Coordinates of C-alpha atoms in Angstrom, one line a residue:
X27 CA -30.6 -164.5 63.4
X28 CA -31.8 -165.1 67.1
X29 CA -29.2 -166.2 69.7
X30 CA -31.2 -169.5 70.2
X31 CA -30.7 -170.3 66.7
X32 CA -27.0 -169.0 66.8
X33 CA -26.6 -171.6 69.8
X34 CA -28.4 -174.3 67.8
X35 CA -25.8 -173.8 65.0
X36 CA -22.9 -174.2 67.3
X37 CA -24.3 -177.3 68.9
X38 CA -24.8 -178.9 65.2
X39 CA -21.1 -177.8 64.4
X40 CA -20.0 -179.8 67.7
X41 CA -22.0 -182.8 66.7
X42 CA -20.2 -182.7 63.5
X43 CA -16.9 -182.6 65.2
X44 CA -17.8 -185.3 67.4
X45 CA -17.8 -187.7 64.4
X46 CA -14.1 -187.5 63.7
X47 CA -12.8 -190.3 66.2
X48 CA -15.8 -192.6 64.9
X49 CA -14.9 -191.9 61.3
X50 CA -11.0 -192.7 62.2
X51 CA -12.0 -195.8 63.8
X52 CA -14.3 -197.1 61.1
X53 CA -11.6 -196.2 58.4
X54 CA -9.1 -198.4 60.4
X55 CA -11.6 -201.3 60.3
X56 CA -11.9 -200.8 56.6
X57 CA -8.0 -201.3 56.3
X58 CA -7.2 -197.4 56.2
X59 CA -4.4 -197.5 58.7
X60 CA -3.3 -194.0 59.2
X61 CA -1.6 -192.0 62.0
X62 CA -3.3 -189.1 63.6
X63 CA -1.2 -186.5 62.2
X64 CA -1.8 -187.6 58.6
X65 CA -5.5 -187.8 59.2
X66 CA -5.6 -184.4 61.1
X67 CA -3.5 -182.9 58.1
X68 CA -5.8 -184.6 55.4
X69 CA -8.9 -183.0 57.2
X70 CA -7.6 -179.7 57.2
X71 CA -6.0 -179.7 53.7
X72 CA -9.3 -181.0 51.9
X73 CA -11.6 -179.4 54.0
X74 CA -10.0 -176.1 54.0
X75 CA -10.1 -176.5 50.3
X76 CA -13.7 -177.0 50.3
X77 CA -14.3 -174.0 52.4
X78 CA -12.1 -172.0 50.2
X79 CA -13.9 -173.2 47.2
X80 CA -17.3 -172.5 48.9
X81 CA -16.1 -168.8 49.8
X82 CA -15.2 -168.4 46.2
X83 CA -18.6 -169.5 44.7
X84 CA -20.7 -167.7 47.3
X85 CA -18.5 -164.2 46.7
X86 CA -19.1 -165.1 43.0
X87 CA -22.9 -165.4 43.4
X88 CA -23.0 -162.2 45.3
X89 CA -20.9 -160.4 42.7
X90 CA -23.6 -161.4 40.3
X91 CA -26.6 -160.4 42.2
X92 CA -25.1 -156.9 42.8
X93 CA -24.4 -156.6 39.0
X94 CA -27.9 -157.3 38.3
X95 CA -29.3 -155.2 41.1
X96 CA -27.1 -152.3 39.7
X97 CA -28.2 -153.1 36.2
X98 CA -31.9 -152.7 37.3
X99 CA -31.0 -149.4 39.0
X100 CA -29.3 -147.9 36.0
X101 CA -26.0 -147.8 37.8
X102 CA -22.8 -149.4 36.0
X103 CA -21.1 -152.0 38.2
X104 CA -18.6 -151.0 40.6
X105 CA -19.8 -147.3 40.7
X106 CA -20.2 -147.6 44.5
X107 CA -23.3 -145.7 44.9
X108 CA -24.4 -144.2 47.8
X109 CA -24.2 -147.6 49.8
X110 CA -20.5 -147.7 49.0
X111 CA -20.0 -144.0 50.1
X112 CA -21.5 -144.8 53.4
X113 CA -19.7 -147.9 54.0
X114 CA -16.6 -145.8 53.1
X115 CA -17.6 -143.0 55.7
X116 CA -18.4 -145.6 58.2
X117 CA -15.1 -147.3 58.7
X118 CA -13.1 -144.3 57.6
X119 CA -10.7 -146.0 55.1
X120 CA -13.4 -148.1 52.9
X121 CA -11.7 -151.5 54.1
X122 CA -14.6 -152.6 55.8
X123 CA -12.7 -153.0 59.2
X124 CA -14.6 -151.5 62.2
X125 CA -12.2 -151.0 65.4
X126 CA -13.1 -152.4 69.1
X127 CA -15.5 -149.5 69.9
X128 CA -17.8 -150.4 67.1
X129 CA -18.0 -153.9 67.9
X130 CA -18.8 -153.2 71.4
X131 CA -21.5 -150.7 70.5
X132 CA -20.1 -147.6 71.9
X133 CA -21.1 -145.8 68.7
X134 CA -17.6 -144.8 68.0
X135 CA -16.0 -145.8 65.0
X136 CA -12.2 -145.5 64.0
X137 CA -10.4 -146.7 61.0
X138 CA -8.0 -149.6 61.3
X139 CA -4.8 -150.4 59.1
X140 CA -5.8 -152.2 55.9
X141 CA -3.4 -154.9 56.9
X142 CA -5.5 -155.7 60.1
X143 CA -8.1 -158.2 58.8
X144 CA -5.1 -159.9 56.7
X145 CA -3.3 -160.2 59.8
X146 CA -6.5 -161.8 61.3
X147 CA -6.7 -164.6 58.8
X148 CA -2.8 -165.5 59.2
X149 CA -3.4 -165.6 62.9
X150 CA -6.6 -167.7 62.5
X151 CA -4.9 -170.3 60.0
X152 CA -1.9 -170.6 62.2
X153 CA -4.3 -171.3 65.1
X154 CA -5.7 -173.9 62.8
X155 CA -2.4 -175.6 61.7
X156 CA -0.9 -175.7 65.1
X157 CA -4.1 -177.4 67.0
X158 CA -3.4 -181.0 65.4
X159 CA 0.1 -181.3 66.2
X160 CA -0.2 -179.9 69.6
X161 CA -3.2 -181.8 70.3
X162 CA -1.6 -185.1 69.6
X163 CA 1.5 -184.3 71.3
X164 CA -0.4 -183.8 74.5
X165 CA -2.4 -187.1 73.9
X166 CA 0.6 -189.1 72.9
X167 CA 2.6 -187.9 75.8
X168 CA 0.1 -188.1 78.8
X169 CA -2.6 -190.3 77.1
X170 CA -5.9 -189.8 75.7
X171 CA -7.7 -189.0 79.1
X172 CA -5.3 -186.4 80.4
X173 CA -4.5 -184.9 77.0
X174 CA -8.1 -184.5 75.9
X175 CA -8.9 -183.3 79.3
X176 CA -6.4 -180.5 79.2
X177 CA -7.1 -179.4 75.9
X178 CA -11.1 -179.7 75.9
X179 CA -11.3 -178.3 79.5
X180 CA -8.8 -175.3 79.1
X181 CA -10.2 -174.2 75.6
X182 CA -13.0 -172.3 76.9
X183 CA -11.1 -170.8 79.5
X184 CA -8.3 -169.6 77.5
X185 CA -10.9 -168.5 75.0
X186 CA -12.8 -166.4 77.5
X187 CA -9.5 -164.9 78.9
X188 CA -8.3 -163.7 75.0
X189 CA -11.9 -162.3 74.6
X190 CA -11.6 -160.3 78.0
X191 CA -8.3 -159.2 77.0
X192 CA -9.6 -157.7 73.6
X193 CA -13.0 -156.5 74.7
X194 CA -11.8 -155.3 78.3
X195 CA -15.1 -156.9 79.6
X196 CA -15.1 -160.3 81.3
X197 CA -16.9 -163.1 80.1
X198 CA -19.7 -163.3 83.0
X199 CA -20.2 -165.6 85.9
X200 CA -22.7 -167.8 84.3
X201 CA -20.4 -168.6 81.5
X202 CA -17.7 -169.5 84.5
X203 CA -19.9 -171.8 86.2
X204 CA -21.1 -173.4 83.1
X205 CA -17.3 -174.1 81.8
X206 CA -16.4 -175.4 85.2
X207 CA -19.4 -177.9 85.3
X208 CA -18.9 -178.8 81.8
X209 CA -15.2 -179.4 82.1
X210 CA -15.7 -181.7 85.1
X211 CA -17.9 -183.5 82.7
X212 CA -15.0 -183.8 80.2
X213 CA -13.1 -185.0 82.9
X214 CA -15.5 -187.9 84.0
X215 CA -15.7 -188.7 80.2
X216 CA -11.9 -188.8 79.8
X217 CA -11.9 -191.6 82.6
X218 CA -9.5 -189.3 85.0
X219 CA -11.7 -190.1 88.0
X220 CA -11.9 -193.9 87.3
X221 CA -8.0 -194.3 87.2
X222 CA -7.9 -193.2 83.5
X223 CA -5.1 -190.7 84.2
X224 CA -1.5 -191.7 84.4
X225 CA 2.1 -189.9 85.0
X226 CA 2.2 -186.3 83.0
X227 CA 4.9 -184.7 81.2
X228 CA 5.7 -181.1 80.9
X229 CA 5.8 -181.7 76.9
X230 CA 2.4 -183.3 77.1
X231 CA 0.7 -180.3 79.1
X232 CA 2.3 -178.0 77.1
X233 CA 0.9 -179.6 73.9
X234 CA -2.5 -180.1 75.2
X235 CA -2.5 -176.2 76.4
X236 CA -1.0 -175.3 73.2
X237 CA -3.8 -177.0 71.3
X238 CA -6.3 -175.3 73.8
X239 CA -4.5 -171.9 73.0
X240 CA -4.5 -172.5 69.0
X241 CA -8.5 -173.1 69.4
X242 CA -8.7 -169.9 71.3
X243 CA -6.7 -167.9 68.8
X244 CA -8.7 -169.2 65.7
X245 CA -12.1 -168.7 67.2
X246 CA -11.5 -165.2 68.7
X247 CA -9.8 -164.3 65.2
X248 CA -12.6 -165.5 63.4
X249 CA -15.3 -163.8 65.6
X250 CA -13.4 -160.3 65.0
X251 CA -13.3 -161.1 61.2
X252 CA -17.4 -161.6 61.5
X253 CA -17.6 -158.4 63.5
X254 CA -15.7 -156.5 60.9
X255 CA -18.4 -157.5 58.3
X256 CA -16.8 -160.5 56.8
X257 CA -19.4 -163.0 55.5
X258 CA -19.1 -166.5 57.5
X259 CA -18.3 -168.1 54.4
X260 CA -15.4 -165.7 53.4
X261 CA -14.0 -165.8 57.0
X262 CA -14.1 -169.8 56.9
X263 CA -12.8 -169.8 53.6
X264 CA -9.8 -167.5 53.8
X265 CA -8.7 -168.8 57.3
X266 CA -9.0 -172.6 56.4
X267 CA -7.6 -172.0 52.9
X268 CA -4.6 -170.5 54.1
X269 CA -4.2 -173.4 56.9
X270 CA -4.8 -175.8 54.2
X271 CA -1.7 -174.5 52.0
X272 CA 0.4 -174.7 55.6
X273 CA -0.6 -178.3 56.1
X274 CA -0.3 -179.6 52.9
X275 CA 3.7 -180.3 53.4
X276 CA 2.6 -182.2 56.4
X277 CA 0.2 -184.3 54.7
X278 CA 2.7 -185.2 52.2
X279 CA 5.4 -186.1 54.7
X280 CA 3.1 -188.3 57.0
X281 CA 2.9 -191.4 54.3
X282 CA -0.4 -190.4 52.9
X283 CA -0.8 -194.2 51.1
X284 CA -3.8 -194.9 53.1
X285 CA -5.8 -192.3 50.8
X286 CA -5.3 -194.6 47.8
X287 CA -7.8 -197.4 49.6
X288 CA -11.5 -197.0 49.4
X289 CA -11.8 -197.0 53.0
X290 CA -9.2 -194.4 53.1
X291 CA -11.1 -192.0 50.6
X292 CA -14.5 -192.4 52.4
X293 CA -13.0 -191.3 55.8
X294 CA -10.8 -188.4 54.1
X295 CA -14.3 -187.2 52.3
X296 CA -16.2 -187.7 55.7
X297 CA -13.8 -185.5 57.4
X298 CA -13.3 -182.8 54.7
X299 CA -17.0 -182.6 53.9
X300 CA -19.1 -182.9 57.3
X301 CA -16.4 -182.6 59.9
X302 CA -14.7 -179.5 58.5
X303 CA -16.7 -177.8 55.8
X304 CA -20.2 -178.3 57.0
X305 CA -19.0 -178.0 60.6
X306 CA -17.2 -174.7 60.2
X307 CA -19.9 -173.2 58.1
X308 CA -22.4 -173.9 60.7
X309 CA -19.6 -172.6 63.5
X310 CA -19.1 -169.4 61.7
X311 CA -22.6 -168.8 61.2
X312 CA -23.5 -169.4 64.8
X313 CA -20.3 -167.6 66.1
X314 CA -21.6 -164.2 64.2
X315 CA -24.3 -164.1 66.6
X316 CA -22.6 -165.2 69.9
X317 CA -19.4 -164.4 71.9
X318 CA -16.3 -166.3 71.7
X319 CA -16.5 -167.6 75.2
X320 CA -19.8 -168.6 74.5
X321 CA -19.3 -170.6 71.7
X322 CA -16.0 -172.3 73.1
X323 CA -18.1 -173.6 76.0
X324 CA -20.9 -174.8 73.4
X325 CA -18.7 -176.8 71.6
X326 CA -18.2 -179.2 74.6
X327 CA -21.0 -181.1 73.0
X328 CA -18.2 -182.7 71.0
X329 CA -17.4 -185.2 73.5
X330 CA -20.9 -186.0 74.3
X331 CA -21.1 -186.8 70.6
X332 CA -18.0 -189.0 70.3
X333 CA -19.1 -190.8 73.4
X334 CA -22.6 -191.6 72.1
X335 CA -21.0 -192.9 68.8
X336 CA -18.5 -194.9 70.7
X337 CA -21.3 -196.7 72.6
X338 CA -23.7 -197.2 70.0
X339 CA -21.6 -197.4 66.8
X340 CA -18.2 -198.8 67.9
X341 CA -20.0 -200.9 71.0
X342 CA -17.4 -199.3 73.6
X343 CA -18.2 -199.7 77.1
X344 CA -20.9 -197.4 78.7
X345 CA -19.8 -197.2 82.4
X346 CA -21.2 -195.0 85.5
X347 CA -18.5 -192.5 84.8
X348 CA -19.8 -192.0 81.2
X349 CA -23.3 -191.2 82.6
X350 CA -22.0 -188.7 85.1
X351 CA -19.8 -187.0 82.2
X352 CA -22.5 -186.5 80.0
X353 CA -25.1 -185.5 82.4
X354 CA -22.5 -182.9 83.9
X355 CA -22.0 -181.7 80.1
X356 CA -25.6 -181.3 79.8
X357 CA -25.8 -179.3 82.9
X358 CA -23.2 -176.9 82.1
X359 CA -24.7 -176.7 78.8
X360 CA -28.0 -175.8 80.3
X361 CA -26.5 -173.2 82.7
X362 CA -25.1 -171.2 79.9
X363 CA -28.2 -171.4 77.7
X364 CA -31.0 -170.9 80.3
X365 CA -33.2 -168.0 80.1
X366 CA -31.9 -164.9 81.6
X367 CA -34.9 -164.2 83.4
X368 CA -35.4 -167.7 84.5
X369 CA -32.0 -167.2 85.9
X370 CA -32.9 -164.1 87.9
X371 CA -30.4 -162.0 85.9
X372 CA -31.1 -158.5 84.7
X373 CA -31.3 -158.6 81.0
X374 CA -28.6 -156.3 80.5
X375 CA -25.7 -158.7 82.2
X376 CA -23.2 -160.1 80.2
X377 CA -23.0 -164.1 79.9

């Protein structure tokens, strides 16, 4: 898959993410009043279950395909063959896990402990589960404008720092410029420059930063799973399936009576199918061909989508700050995705 195709997959995923607020608002108009915590938990529980089922179906289909191929070649299923031997030699312990040197393309491959991928799944699931309550803590304490700005604006920065720490290489100047411009656009869309901000609390800032950190953790952990040879469906299914288990008690404790209403079921279905299962399937496939830092900046298309839906579907106000915010976000994404040669950068530089 080309880099351009990977970028478009991330943009499409971000568009799906951006429908969440509109789905919530339309559900409320239909009589399905639900707390943000309950909605967030339902999204992860049902969406995570769908991703886990999808991963199982894909794995089963792949197993049947391999069995059929082995039968045609005269090999018994599970014999391994030369391909299995090569895979075992490649990763040292046969578990398919590669170390950082192989991911960075140095050509040196050392075996990793068998539990490393399991740890990444657990870490990613914890990040997914922690994001929702942390984000809503930030918006509840400091308001939607400041809470959204801090969470969305700092997520690419924290992702870039985590990636830098793991791979021992900075994300690049172009990425930093693009992230700064796009984050300024988020600030404009949040209404911060037009008096949308108010007094802030330490707890609110901590919640928003916690949400950004949670996003960074599950994005990088998923990227590392993909770099270890995991299929996108398997990586998302394992991570979100585990997160669904973690969030089930939260959903049950959050008064989920709204799910019994037709509007509530429709909202939950949209959040699970489109805003989670479809979105993160696209997200994982795009993430396989890009760095985690690039992906985190590209997903800032989400507030642009949310703003457009708010204006054209919910008939919200369209202000000069909205125009400026969208323009800055588009400019930031343009900086990130423009052709390297057009930017005058050597083809070997990092971005």
